[in-house]
Amino acid sequence: MKNNKLNYSGQKIIVGIDVHKKNWHITIIANGLKVSSLSVPPYPNKLYSFLVKHFPNGDYYSVYEAGFSGFWAHRELCALGIKNIIVNPADIPTKTKERRRKTDKIDSEKLARELSAGSLEGIYVPDKQSEGFRALVRLRRQLSKDQSKVKNRIKSLLLFLGEDVPEDINTKNWSQKYINALKELPIEVKESKQTLDNLIQYLEVIRLQLAKVIKQLRIAVSNNHEARKIVELLMSIPGIGFTVGTIIYSEIMDIKRFKNLDQFASYVGLTPDVKASGEREHVKGLSKQSNDKLKNYIIEAAWIAIRKDPALLMAYGKLKSRMSSGSAIIRISKKLLNRIRYVWNNEKTYVLAVVE
């Protein structure tokens, strides 16, 4: 009597997952052939049950793009025995027709195809504790941006009304005394006054929330030995304070994942975007593939660092003699990355160089 029981033992079952809130579109490749393309409920255990039923005892491999869905699905897939990776969408090789015609089915097929070909490399996935710390740091950044937006709305309103306001309207930090002065402005039209009062109240709510989050961050850092150690090391570098130090730590988490400075700079986004054809090579500026949450703060820190570090100031002067100030500060930013990498890898406080 024949044994018709399926057994995929020792065979790779590749699954490309296009993740959405209501469903996942999956494409399955087995032995180099596309065998299934369908939608399944958006739960790792449902996908696992489908694989076990239709491809029993197989070695399951899956991939999905980084995005709104975060890392929870990755952790559950791995816990179920599925070897999953998450990839940066910009790193996925894409055919011209796939760019022109984008559907869930095409996206999942592309992921399965490239995973099967071995051309995909997974991104770094932090543990839950690190992910939580990163979320709090990013919330501080978002609140800071919201605060700036409300200040700009207040400034725009006052300019539109032709009101005379104190000169420090353009300063970065508004004191409570200054905000109280804005409340007392004698605006004639009732509705205009109400608009200003509402904007000021909104600003004060954001300020309170921002202060609360900053306090929570300081507590989180002080209670985490590794975070406290690394942030203190980073703060020994000119241009890096507590805020930037926590941003760098939360976005990197593990400096060892970068084998060299070029890999680190590429992740941050401080490498050139080069277009080469034959013997011609054209540099189009900084690469668009970057961690914007990190890059902008590193560049801002570099501007502060050249005022505090004599060696960086001297290097900036030499660079500026042969290029624009913007190009020069990008070079200084990469030097700053090298300092960050050094103190983190060697766990040594940064010592200012002496220029003779």
PDB file of C-alpha atoms in Angstrom, residues 68-295:
ATOM      1  CA  PHE A  68       4.424  50.126  10.334  1.00  0.00           C
ATOM      2  CA  SER A  69       4.187  46.524  11.572  1.00  0.00           C
ATOM      3  CA  GLY A  70       7.350  46.739  13.669  1.00  0.00           C
ATOM      4  CA  PHE A  71       9.087  43.660  15.050  1.00  0.00           C
ATOM      5  CA  TRP A  72       6.367  41.773  16.937  1.00  0.00           C
ATOM      6  CA  ALA A  73       5.523  39.501  13.972  1.00  0.00           C
ATOM      7  CA  HIS A  74       9.227  38.706  13.496  1.00  0.00           C
ATOM      8  CA  ARG A  75       9.566  37.608  17.107  1.00  0.00           C
ATOM      9  CA  GLU A  76       6.458  35.399  16.930  1.00  0.00           C
ATOM     10  CA  LEU A  77       7.482  33.853  13.601  1.00  0.00           C
ATOM     11  CA  CYS A  78      10.913  33.005  15.002  1.00  0.00           C
ATOM     12  CA  ALA A  79       9.352  31.571  18.175  1.00  0.00           C
ATOM     13  CA  LEU A  80       7.266  29.250  15.978  1.00  0.00           C
ATOM     14  CA  GLY A  81      10.408  27.966  14.260  1.00  0.00           C
ATOM     15  CA  ILE A  82      10.168  30.035  11.077  1.00  0.00           C
ATOM     16  CA  LYS A  83      13.523  31.607  10.139  1.00  0.00           C
ATOM     17  CA  ASN A  84      12.340  35.147   9.447  1.00  0.00           C
ATOM     18  CA  ILE A  85      14.179  38.309   8.479  1.00  0.00           C
ATOM     19  CA  ILE A  86      13.011  41.914   8.084  1.00  0.00           C
ATOM     20  CA  VAL A  87      14.471  43.919   5.208  1.00  0.00           C
ATOM     21  CA  ASN A  88      14.809  47.567   4.325  1.00  0.00           C
ATOM     22  CA  PRO A  89      12.486  48.184   1.328  1.00  0.00           C
ATOM     23  CA  ALA A  90      15.225  50.214  -0.381  1.00  0.00           C
ATOM     24  CA  ASP A  91      17.566  47.187  -0.322  1.00  0.00           C
ATOM     25  CA  ILE A  92      15.254  44.883  -2.283  1.00  0.00           C
ATOM     26  CA  PRO A  93      16.307  44.355  -5.933  1.00  0.00           C
ATOM     27  CA  THR A  94      13.331  45.504  -8.015  1.00  0.00           C
ATOM     28  CA  LYS A  95      12.586  45.065 -11.709  1.00  0.00           C
ATOM     29  CA  THR A  96      11.398  48.041 -13.774  1.00  0.00           C
ATOM     30  CA  LYS A  97       7.922  46.559 -14.320  1.00  0.00           C
ATOM     31  CA  GLU A  98       7.621  45.992 -10.539  1.00  0.00           C
ATOM     32  CA  ARG A  99       8.206  49.706  -9.982  1.00  0.00           C
ATOM     33  CA  ARG A 100       5.566  50.628 -12.543  1.00  0.00           C
ATOM     34  CA  ARG A 101       2.945  48.139 -11.367  1.00  0.00           C
ATOM     35  CA  LYS A 102       2.773  47.700  -7.617  1.00  0.00           C
ATOM     36  CA  THR A 103       0.352  45.201  -6.053  1.00  0.00           C
ATOM     37  CA  ASP A 104       0.365  43.052  -2.916  1.00  0.00           C
ATOM     38  CA  LYS A 105       0.891  39.948  -5.028  1.00  0.00           C
ATOM     39  CA  ILE A 106       3.851  41.446  -6.905  1.00  0.00           C
ATOM     40  CA  ASP A 107       5.439  42.659  -3.669  1.00  0.00           C
ATOM     41  CA  SER A 108       5.182  39.272  -1.969  1.00  0.00           C
ATOM     42  CA  GLU A 109       6.490  37.499  -5.080  1.00  0.00           C
ATOM     43  CA  LYS A 110       9.463  39.844  -5.208  1.00  0.00           C
ATOM     44  CA  LEU A 111      10.286  39.187  -1.552  1.00  0.00           C
ATOM     45  CA  ALA A 112      10.019  35.405  -1.976  1.00  0.00           C
ATOM     46  CA  ARG A 113      12.097  35.459  -5.162  1.00  0.00           C
ATOM     47  CA  GLU A 114      14.935  37.507  -3.662  1.00  0.00           C
ATOM     48  CA  LEU A 115      14.971  35.515  -0.406  1.00  0.00           C
ATOM     49  CA  SER A 116      15.183  32.315  -2.447  1.00  0.00           C
ATOM     50  CA  ALA A 117      18.071  33.808  -4.463  1.00  0.00           C
ATOM     51  CA  GLY A 118      19.917  34.746  -1.268  1.00  0.00           C
ATOM     52  CA  SER A 119      20.117  38.439  -2.178  1.00  0.00           C
ATOM     53  CA  LEU A 120      18.444  39.813   0.956  1.00  0.00           C
ATOM     54  CA  GLU A 121      20.094  40.822   4.212  1.00  0.00           C
ATOM     55  CA  GLY A 122      18.011  41.346   7.323  1.00  0.00           C
ATOM     56  CA  ILE A 123      18.103  44.553   9.348  1.00  0.00           C
ATOM     57  CA  TYR A 124      19.049  44.698  13.011  1.00  0.00           C
ATOM     58  CA  VAL A 125      16.155  43.777  15.307  1.00  0.00           C
ATOM     59  CA  PRO A 126      16.367  45.160  18.871  1.00  0.00           C
ATOM     60  CA  ASP A 127      15.036  43.275  21.866  1.00  0.00           C
ATOM     61  CA  LYS A 128      11.770  44.423  23.464  1.00  0.00           C
ATOM     62  CA  GLN A 129      13.506  46.483  26.171  1.00  0.00           C
ATOM     63  CA  SER A 130      15.637  48.337  23.612  1.00  0.00           C
ATOM     64  CA  GLU A 131      12.619  48.818  21.353  1.00  0.00           C
ATOM     65  CA  GLY A 132      10.709  50.406  24.233  1.00  0.00           C
ATOM     66  CA  PHE A 133      13.585  52.771  25.031  1.00  0.00           C
ATOM     67  CA  ARG A 134      13.844  53.758  21.358  1.00  0.00           C
ATOM     68  CA  ALA A 135      10.090  54.473  21.244  1.00  0.00           C
ATOM     69  CA  LEU A 136      10.388  56.846  24.218  1.00  0.00           C
ATOM     70  CA  VAL A 137      13.355  58.651  22.627  1.00  0.00           C
ATOM     71  CA  ARG A 138      11.448  59.037  19.360  1.00  0.00           C
ATOM     72  CA  LEU A 139       8.424  60.373  21.258  1.00  0.00           C
ATOM     73  CA  ARG A 140      10.652  63.086  22.764  1.00  0.00           C
ATOM     74  CA  ARG A 141      11.784  64.002  19.257  1.00  0.00           C
ATOM     75  CA  GLN A 142       8.204  64.133  17.958  1.00  0.00           C
ATOM     76  CA  LEU A 143       7.052  66.304  20.866  1.00  0.00           C
ATOM     77  CA  SER A 144       9.963  68.653  20.241  1.00  0.00           C
ATOM     78  CA  LYS A 145       8.914  68.968  16.583  1.00  0.00           C
ATOM     79  CA  ASP A 146       5.284  69.559  17.620  1.00  0.00           C
ATOM     80  CA  GLN A 147       6.448  72.292  19.985  1.00  0.00           C
ATOM     81  CA  SER A 148       8.337  74.029  17.175  1.00  0.00           C
ATOM     82  CA  LYS A 149       5.304  73.836  14.890  1.00  0.00           C
ATOM     83  CA  VAL A 150       3.034  75.471  17.472  1.00  0.00           C
ATOM     84  CA  LYS A 151       5.598  78.226  18.093  1.00  0.00           C
ATOM     85  CA  ASN A 152       5.709  78.891  14.364  1.00  0.00           C
ATOM     86  CA  ARG A 153       1.916  79.112  14.274  1.00  0.00           C
ATOM     87  CA  ILE A 154       1.978  81.653  17.095  1.00  0.00           C
ATOM     88  CA  LYS A 155       4.653  83.705  15.337  1.00  0.00           C
ATOM     89  CA  SER A 156       2.702  83.593  12.066  1.00  0.00           C
ATOM     90  CA  LEU A 157      -0.498  84.701  13.781  1.00  0.00           C
ATOM     91  CA  LEU A 158       1.167  87.653  15.508  1.00  0.00           C
ATOM     92  CA  LEU A 159       2.863  88.748  12.289  1.00  0.00           C
ATOM     93  CA  PHE A 160      -0.453  88.469  10.434  1.00  0.00           C
ATOM     94  CA  LEU A 161      -2.172  90.627  13.082  1.00  0.00           C
ATOM     95  CA  GLY A 162       0.659  93.158  13.011  1.00  0.00           C
ATOM     96  CA  GLU A 163       1.286  92.822  16.748  1.00  0.00           C
ATOM     97  CA  ASP A 164       4.465  94.129  18.375  1.00  0.00           C
ATOM     98  CA  VAL A 165       6.086  91.275  20.268  1.00  0.00           C
ATOM     99  CA  PRO A 166       9.345  90.960  22.259  1.00  0.00           C
ATOM    100  CA  GLU A 167      12.450  90.279  20.162  1.00  0.00           C
ATOM    101  CA  ASP A 168      13.044  86.816  21.643  1.00  0.00           C
ATOM    102  CA  ILE A 169      10.095  85.518  19.609  1.00  0.00           C
ATOM    103  CA  ASN A 170      12.756  84.050  17.316  1.00  0.00           C
ATOM    104  CA  THR A 171      14.812  82.384  20.045  1.00  0.00           C
ATOM    105  CA  LYS A 172      14.727  78.606  20.284  1.00  0.00           C
ATOM    106  CA  ASN A 173      13.684  78.421  23.943  1.00  0.00           C
ATOM    107  CA  TRP A 174      10.731  80.432  25.227  1.00  0.00           C
ATOM    108  CA  SER A 175      10.731  81.092  28.981  1.00  0.00           C
ATOM    109  CA  GLN A 176       7.542  80.894  31.024  1.00  0.00           C
ATOM    110  CA  LYS A 177       7.911  84.641  31.632  1.00  0.00           C
ATOM    111  CA  TYR A 178       7.878  85.228  27.889  1.00  0.00           C
ATOM    112  CA  ILE A 179       4.837  82.987  27.370  1.00  0.00           C
ATOM    113  CA  ASN A 180       3.009  84.920  30.114  1.00  0.00           C
ATOM    114  CA  ALA A 181       3.846  88.145  28.269  1.00  0.00           C
ATOM    115  CA  LEU A 182       2.267  86.711  25.106  1.00  0.00           C
ATOM    116  CA  LYS A 183      -0.889  85.929  27.081  1.00  0.00           C
ATOM    117  CA  GLU A 184      -1.158  89.574  28.123  1.00  0.00           C
ATOM    118  CA  LEU A 185      -0.913  91.030  24.607  1.00  0.00           C
ATOM    119  CA  PRO A 186      -3.813  93.489  24.112  1.00  0.00           C
ATOM    120  CA  ILE A 187      -5.403  92.005  20.992  1.00  0.00           C
ATOM    121  CA  GLU A 188      -8.509  93.956  20.049  1.00  0.00           C
ATOM    122  CA  VAL A 189     -10.578  91.376  18.173  1.00  0.00           C
ATOM    123  CA  LYS A 190     -12.048  88.750  20.519  1.00  0.00           C
ATOM    124  CA  GLU A 191     -11.752  85.823  18.091  1.00  0.00           C
ATOM    125  CA  SER A 192      -8.089  86.635  17.309  1.00  0.00           C
ATOM    126  CA  LYS A 193      -7.353  86.737  21.029  1.00  0.00           C
ATOM    127  CA  GLN A 194      -9.074  83.382  21.484  1.00  0.00           C
ATOM    128  CA  THR A 195      -7.011  81.894  18.650  1.00  0.00           C
ATOM    129  CA  LEU A 196      -3.788  83.049  20.330  1.00  0.00           C
ATOM    130  CA  ASP A 197      -4.946  81.768  23.747  1.00  0.00           C
ATOM    131  CA  ASN A 198      -5.778  78.337  22.288  1.00  0.00           C
ATOM    132  CA  LEU A 199      -2.377  78.079  20.602  1.00  0.00           C
ATOM    133  CA  ILE A 200      -0.598  79.069  23.821  1.00  0.00           C
ATOM    134  CA  GLN A 201      -2.604  76.496  25.805  1.00  0.00           C
ATOM    135  CA  TYR A 202      -1.671  73.842  23.232  1.00  0.00           C
ATOM    136  CA  LEU A 203       1.989  74.878  23.543  1.00  0.00           C
ATOM    137  CA  GLU A 204       1.878  74.577  27.336  1.00  0.00           C
ATOM    138  CA  VAL A 205       0.366  71.081  27.115  1.00  0.00           C
ATOM    139  CA  ILE A 206       3.198  69.987  24.809  1.00  0.00           C
ATOM    140  CA  ARG A 207       5.815  71.594  27.095  1.00  0.00           C
ATOM    141  CA  LEU A 208       4.470  69.682  30.102  1.00  0.00           C
ATOM    142  CA  GLN A 209       4.405  66.392  28.180  1.00  0.00           C
ATOM    143  CA  LEU A 210       7.920  66.991  26.837  1.00  0.00           C
ATOM    144  CA  ALA A 211       9.262  67.691  30.325  1.00  0.00           C
ATOM    145  CA  LYS A 212       7.598  64.483  31.559  1.00  0.00           C
ATOM    146  CA  VAL A 213       9.143  62.383  28.769  1.00  0.00           C
ATOM    147  CA  ILE A 214      12.622  63.869  29.328  1.00  0.00           C
ATOM    148  CA  LYS A 215      12.338  62.999  33.035  1.00  0.00           C
ATOM    149  CA  GLN A 216      11.275  59.440  32.129  1.00  0.00           C
ATOM    150  CA  LEU A 217      14.260  59.147  29.770  1.00  0.00           C
ATOM    151  CA  ARG A 218      16.697  60.231  32.464  1.00  0.00           C
ATOM    152  CA  ILE A 219      15.230  57.641  34.832  1.00  0.00           C
ATOM    153  CA  ALA A 220      15.362  54.948  32.121  1.00  0.00           C
ATOM    154  CA  VAL A 221      19.022  55.699  31.409  1.00  0.00           C
ATOM    155  CA  SER A 222      19.994  55.778  35.090  1.00  0.00           C
ATOM    156  CA  ASN A 223      18.258  52.424  35.696  1.00  0.00           C
ATOM    157  CA  ASN A 224      19.922  50.709  32.715  1.00  0.00           C
ATOM    158  CA  HIS A 225      23.608  50.016  33.325  1.00  0.00           C
ATOM    159  CA  GLU A 226      24.509  49.585  29.647  1.00  0.00           C
ATOM    160  CA  ALA A 227      22.571  52.656  28.512  1.00  0.00           C
ATOM    161  CA  ARG A 228      24.040  54.800  31.312  1.00  0.00           C
ATOM    162  CA  LYS A 229      27.582  53.689  30.493  1.00  0.00           C
ATOM    163  CA  ILE A 230      27.314  54.311  26.737  1.00  0.00           C
ATOM    164  CA  VAL A 231      25.447  57.630  27.015  1.00  0.00           C
ATOM    165  CA  GLU A 232      28.064  58.929  29.482  1.00  0.00           C
ATOM    166  CA  LEU A 233      30.854  57.884  27.097  1.00  0.00           C
ATOM    167  CA  LEU A 234      29.110  59.623  24.198  1.00  0.00           C
ATOM    168  CA  MET A 235      28.632  62.784  26.251  1.00  0.00           C
ATOM    169  CA  SER A 236      32.416  63.020  26.689  1.00  0.00           C
ATOM    170  CA  ILE A 237      32.604  63.873  22.953  1.00  0.00           C
ATOM    171  CA  PRO A 238      32.300  67.613  22.198  1.00  0.00           C
ATOM    172  CA  GLY A 239      28.951  68.440  20.601  1.00  0.00           C
ATOM    173  CA  ILE A 240      27.065  65.546  22.194  1.00  0.00           C
ATOM    174  CA  GLY A 241      24.832  66.168  25.199  1.00  0.00           C
ATOM    175  CA  PHE A 242      22.258  63.988  26.930  1.00  0.00           C
ATOM    176  CA  THR A 243      19.589  64.390  24.236  1.00  0.00           C
ATOM    177  CA  VAL A 244      21.830  63.553  21.275  1.00  0.00           C
ATOM    178  CA  GLY A 245      23.569  60.839  23.301  1.00  0.00           C
ATOM    179  CA  THR A 246      20.279  59.044  23.975  1.00  0.00           C
ATOM    180  CA  ILE A 247      19.248  59.395  20.319  1.00  0.00           C
ATOM    181  CA  ILE A 248      22.521  57.838  19.130  1.00  0.00           C
ATOM    182  CA  TYR A 249      22.309  55.014  21.656  1.00  0.00           C
ATOM    183  CA  SER A 250      18.628  54.246  20.954  1.00  0.00           C
ATOM    184  CA  GLU A 251      19.085  54.144  17.175  1.00  0.00           C
ATOM    185  CA  ILE A 252      22.319  52.079  17.219  1.00  0.00           C
ATOM    186  CA  MET A 253      22.013  49.895  20.343  1.00  0.00           C
ATOM    187  CA  ASP A 254      24.859  47.608  19.238  1.00  0.00           C
ATOM    188  CA  ILE A 255      27.889  49.321  17.654  1.00  0.00           C
ATOM    189  CA  LYS A 256      29.487  45.914  16.964  1.00  0.00           C
ATOM    190  CA  ARG A 257      27.069  45.336  14.080  1.00  0.00           C
ATOM    191  CA  PHE A 258      29.122  47.799  12.018  1.00  0.00           C
ATOM    192  CA  LYS A 259      32.389  46.194  10.932  1.00  0.00           C
ATOM    193  CA  ASN A 260      34.022  49.496   9.991  1.00  0.00           C
ATOM    194  CA  LEU A 261      33.483  53.258   9.820  1.00  0.00           C
ATOM    195  CA  ASP A 262      32.185  53.137   6.256  1.00  0.00           C
ATOM    196  CA  GLN A 263      29.367  50.766   7.244  1.00  0.00           C
ATOM    197  CA  PHE A 264      28.491  53.036  10.171  1.00  0.00           C
ATOM    198  CA  ALA A 265      28.534  56.150   7.963  1.00  0.00           C
ATOM    199  CA  SER A 266      26.408  54.377   5.335  1.00  0.00           C
ATOM    200  CA  TYR A 267      23.775  53.476   7.946  1.00  0.00           C
ATOM    201  CA  VAL A 268      23.626  57.058   9.202  1.00  0.00           C
ATOM    202  CA  GLY A 269      23.544  58.458   5.658  1.00  0.00           C
ATOM    203  CA  LEU A 270      26.880  60.275   5.491  1.00  0.00           C
ATOM    204  CA  THR A 271      28.181  58.561   2.370  1.00  0.00           C
ATOM    205  CA  PRO A 272      28.019  59.960  -1.175  1.00  0.00           C
ATOM    206  CA  ASP A 273      25.453  58.882  -3.739  1.00  0.00           C
ATOM    207  CA  VAL A 274      27.638  57.927  -6.702  1.00  0.00           C
ATOM    208  CA  LYS A 275      26.472  57.261 -10.258  1.00  0.00           C
ATOM    209  CA  ALA A 276      29.138  55.549 -12.375  1.00  0.00           C
ATOM    210  CA  SER A 277      29.095  54.555 -16.032  1.00  0.00           C
ATOM    211  CA  GLY A 278      32.231  53.319 -17.747  1.00  0.00           C
ATOM    212  CA  GLU A 279      35.045  55.652 -16.782  1.00  0.00           C
ATOM    213  CA  ARG A 280      32.668  58.420 -15.735  1.00  0.00           C
ATOM    214  CA  GLU A 281      31.719  58.892 -12.120  1.00  0.00           C
ATOM    215  CA  HIS A 282      29.281  61.509 -10.838  1.00  0.00           C
ATOM    216  CA  VAL A 283      28.723  62.296  -7.134  1.00  0.00           C
ATOM    217  CA  LYS A 284      25.135  63.459  -6.608  1.00  0.00           C
ATOM    218  CA  GLY A 285      25.461  64.452  -2.949  1.00  0.00           C
ATOM    219  CA  LEU A 286      24.639  62.450   0.159  1.00  0.00           C
ATOM    220  CA  SER A 287      22.926  59.110  -0.215  1.00  0.00           C
ATOM    221  CA  LYS A 288      19.142  59.291   0.143  1.00  0.00           C
ATOM    222  CA  GLN A 289      19.246  55.986   2.002  1.00  0.00           C
ATOM    223  CA  SER A 290      19.832  57.071   5.575  1.00  0.00           C
ATOM    224  CA  ASN A 291      18.610  57.100   9.140  1.00  0.00           C
ATOM    225  CA  ASP A 292      17.205  60.633   9.184  1.00  0.00           C
ATOM    226  CA  LYS A 293      16.448  60.369  12.888  1.00  0.00           C
ATOM    227  CA  LEU A 294      20.196  60.118  13.420  1.00  0.00           C
ATOM    228  CA  LYS A 295      21.831  61.946  10.500  1.00  0.00           C
TER     229      LYS A 295
END
